[in-house]
PDB file of C-alpha atoms in Angstrom:
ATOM      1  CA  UNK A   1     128.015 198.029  26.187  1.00  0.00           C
ATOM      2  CA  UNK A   2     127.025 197.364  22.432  1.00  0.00           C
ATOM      3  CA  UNK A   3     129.219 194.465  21.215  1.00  0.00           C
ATOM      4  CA  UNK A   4     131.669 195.061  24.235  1.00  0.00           C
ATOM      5  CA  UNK A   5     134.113 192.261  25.022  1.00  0.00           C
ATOM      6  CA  UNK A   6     136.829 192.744  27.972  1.00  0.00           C
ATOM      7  CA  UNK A   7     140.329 190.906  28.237  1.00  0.00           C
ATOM      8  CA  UNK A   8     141.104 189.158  31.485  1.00  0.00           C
ATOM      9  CA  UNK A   9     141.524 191.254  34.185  1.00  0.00           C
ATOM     10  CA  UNK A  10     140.468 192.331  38.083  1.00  0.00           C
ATOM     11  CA  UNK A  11     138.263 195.141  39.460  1.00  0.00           C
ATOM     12  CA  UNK A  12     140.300 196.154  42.125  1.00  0.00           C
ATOM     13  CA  UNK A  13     138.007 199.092  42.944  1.00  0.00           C
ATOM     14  CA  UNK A  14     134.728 197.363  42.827  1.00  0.00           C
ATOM     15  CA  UNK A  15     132.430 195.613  44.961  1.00  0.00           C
ATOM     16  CA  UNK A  16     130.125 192.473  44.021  1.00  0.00           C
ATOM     17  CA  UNK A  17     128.727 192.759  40.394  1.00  0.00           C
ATOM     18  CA  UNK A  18     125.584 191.990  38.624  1.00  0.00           C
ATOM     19  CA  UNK A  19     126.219 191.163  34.857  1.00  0.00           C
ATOM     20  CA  UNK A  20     123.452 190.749  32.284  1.00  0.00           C
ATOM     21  CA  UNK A  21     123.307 190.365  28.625  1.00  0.00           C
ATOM     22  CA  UNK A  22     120.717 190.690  25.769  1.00  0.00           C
ATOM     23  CA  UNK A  23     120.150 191.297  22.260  1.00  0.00           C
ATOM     24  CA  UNK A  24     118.013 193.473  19.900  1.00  0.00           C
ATOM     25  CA  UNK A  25     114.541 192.352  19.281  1.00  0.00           C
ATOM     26  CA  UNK A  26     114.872 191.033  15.920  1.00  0.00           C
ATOM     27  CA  UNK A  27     118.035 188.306  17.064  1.00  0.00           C
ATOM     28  CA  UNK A  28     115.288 186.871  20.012  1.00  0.00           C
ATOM     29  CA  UNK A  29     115.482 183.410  17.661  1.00  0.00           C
ATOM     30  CA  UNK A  30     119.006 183.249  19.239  1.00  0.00           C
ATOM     31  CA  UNK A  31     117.135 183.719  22.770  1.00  0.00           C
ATOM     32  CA  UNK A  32     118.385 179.941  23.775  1.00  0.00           C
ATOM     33  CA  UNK A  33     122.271 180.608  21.961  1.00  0.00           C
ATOM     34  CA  UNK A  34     124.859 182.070  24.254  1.00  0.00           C
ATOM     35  CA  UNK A  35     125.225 185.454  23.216  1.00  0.00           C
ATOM     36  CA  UNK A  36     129.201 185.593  25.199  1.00  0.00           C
ATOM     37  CA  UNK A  37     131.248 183.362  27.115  1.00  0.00           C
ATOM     38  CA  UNK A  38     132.088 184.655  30.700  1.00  0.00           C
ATOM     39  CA  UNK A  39     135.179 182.917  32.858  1.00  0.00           C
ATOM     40  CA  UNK A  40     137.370 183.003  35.862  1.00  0.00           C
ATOM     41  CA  UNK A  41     141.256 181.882  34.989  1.00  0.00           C
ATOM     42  CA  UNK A  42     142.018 181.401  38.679  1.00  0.00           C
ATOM     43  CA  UNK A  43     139.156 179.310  39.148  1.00  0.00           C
ATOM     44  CA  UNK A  44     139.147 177.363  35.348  1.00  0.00           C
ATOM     45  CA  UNK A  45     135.505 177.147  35.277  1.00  0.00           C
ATOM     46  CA  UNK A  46     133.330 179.128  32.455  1.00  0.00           C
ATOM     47  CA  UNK A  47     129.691 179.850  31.486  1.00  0.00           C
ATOM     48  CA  UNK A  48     128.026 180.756  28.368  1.00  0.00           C
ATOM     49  CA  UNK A  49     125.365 183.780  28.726  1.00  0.00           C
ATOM     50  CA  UNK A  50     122.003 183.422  26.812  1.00  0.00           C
ATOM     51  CA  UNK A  51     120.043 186.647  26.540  1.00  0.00           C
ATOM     52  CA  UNK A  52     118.358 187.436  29.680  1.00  0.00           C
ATOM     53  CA  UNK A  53     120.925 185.668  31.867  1.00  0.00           C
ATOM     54  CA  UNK A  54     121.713 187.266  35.187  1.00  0.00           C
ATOM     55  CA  UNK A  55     125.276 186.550  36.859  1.00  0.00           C
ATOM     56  CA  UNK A  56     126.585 187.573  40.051  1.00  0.00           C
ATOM     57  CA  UNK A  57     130.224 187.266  40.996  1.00  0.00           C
ATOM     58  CA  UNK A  58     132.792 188.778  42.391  1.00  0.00           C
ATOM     59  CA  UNK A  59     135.120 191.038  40.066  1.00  0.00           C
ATOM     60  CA  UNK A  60     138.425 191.088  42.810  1.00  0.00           C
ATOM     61  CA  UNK A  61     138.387 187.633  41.051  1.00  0.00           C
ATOM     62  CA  UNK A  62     140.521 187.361  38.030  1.00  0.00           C
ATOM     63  CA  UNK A  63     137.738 187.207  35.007  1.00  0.00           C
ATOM     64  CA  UNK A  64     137.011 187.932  31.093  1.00  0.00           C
ATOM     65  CA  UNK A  65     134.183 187.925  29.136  1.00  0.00           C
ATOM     66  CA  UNK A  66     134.408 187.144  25.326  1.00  0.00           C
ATOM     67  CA  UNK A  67     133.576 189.007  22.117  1.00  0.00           C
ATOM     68  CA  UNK A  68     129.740 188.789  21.486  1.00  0.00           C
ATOM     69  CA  UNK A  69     128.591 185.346  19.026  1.00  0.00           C
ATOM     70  CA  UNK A  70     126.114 187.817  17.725  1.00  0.00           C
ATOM     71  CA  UNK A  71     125.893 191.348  16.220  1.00  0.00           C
ATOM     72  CA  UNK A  72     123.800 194.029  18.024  1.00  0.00           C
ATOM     73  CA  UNK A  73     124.446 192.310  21.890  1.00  0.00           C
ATOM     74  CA  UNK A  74     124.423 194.169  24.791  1.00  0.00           C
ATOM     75  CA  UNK A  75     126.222 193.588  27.967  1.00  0.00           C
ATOM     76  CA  UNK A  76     125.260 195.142  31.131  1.00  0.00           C
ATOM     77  CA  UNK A  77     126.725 195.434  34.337  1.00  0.00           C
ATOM     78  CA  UNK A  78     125.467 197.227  37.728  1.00  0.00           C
ATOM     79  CA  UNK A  79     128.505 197.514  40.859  1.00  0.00           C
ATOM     80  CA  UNK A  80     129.464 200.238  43.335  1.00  0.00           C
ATOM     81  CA  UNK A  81     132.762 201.301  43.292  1.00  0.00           C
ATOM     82  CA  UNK A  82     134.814 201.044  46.498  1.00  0.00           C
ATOM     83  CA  UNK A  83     135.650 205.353  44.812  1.00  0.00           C
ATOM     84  CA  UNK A  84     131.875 206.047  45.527  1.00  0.00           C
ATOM     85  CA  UNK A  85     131.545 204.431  49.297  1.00  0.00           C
ATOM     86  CA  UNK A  86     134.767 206.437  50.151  1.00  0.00           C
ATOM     87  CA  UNK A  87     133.253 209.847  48.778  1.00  0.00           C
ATOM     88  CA  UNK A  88     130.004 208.777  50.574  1.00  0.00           C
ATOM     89  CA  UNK A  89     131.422 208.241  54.024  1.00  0.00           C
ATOM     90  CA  UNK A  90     133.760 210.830  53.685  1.00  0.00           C
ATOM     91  CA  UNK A  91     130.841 213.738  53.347  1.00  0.00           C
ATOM     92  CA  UNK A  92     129.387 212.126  56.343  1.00  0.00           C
ATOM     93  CA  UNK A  93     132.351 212.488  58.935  1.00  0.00           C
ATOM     94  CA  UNK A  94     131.563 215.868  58.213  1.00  0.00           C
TER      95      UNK A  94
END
């Protein structure tokens, strides 16, 4: 997502997630800023992303991920979807 920001909230459909973030070529002088701030209420603990900054975590856990310090940032995540193993092993019973 380009300048995406999420409120707190839970995947309750979702498995573990992978969660990067960069920004456009021209912003790489901000490459050792933290381009958002990612947190888990339950837990009270926080990070700051820098561009290039992998996370893994678990999104059943209560979490949010600030507005973007910097025009132009992207925000990537890759997860499965507990709607896709369903569809998945549903084909196969058949």
């Amino acid at each position: 997502g380009l300048n995406y920001w999420l409120g707190i909230h839970v995947d309750s459909d979702c498995f573990y997630t992978i969660l990067c973030c960069l920004t456009q070529r021209s912003e790489q002088r901000h490459f050792q800023n933290a381009l958002y701030h990612f947190g888990f209420a339950t837990h009270g603990v926080a990070m700051s992303l820098c561009p290039g900054d992998i996370i893994f975590f678990n999104p059943l856990k209560m979490h949010v991920c600030s507005n973007p310090k910097f025009n132009n940032a992207l925000i990537f995540s890759a997860y499965v979807s507990s709607k896709t193993i369903g569809t998945v092993i549903n084909q196969e019973e058949y």
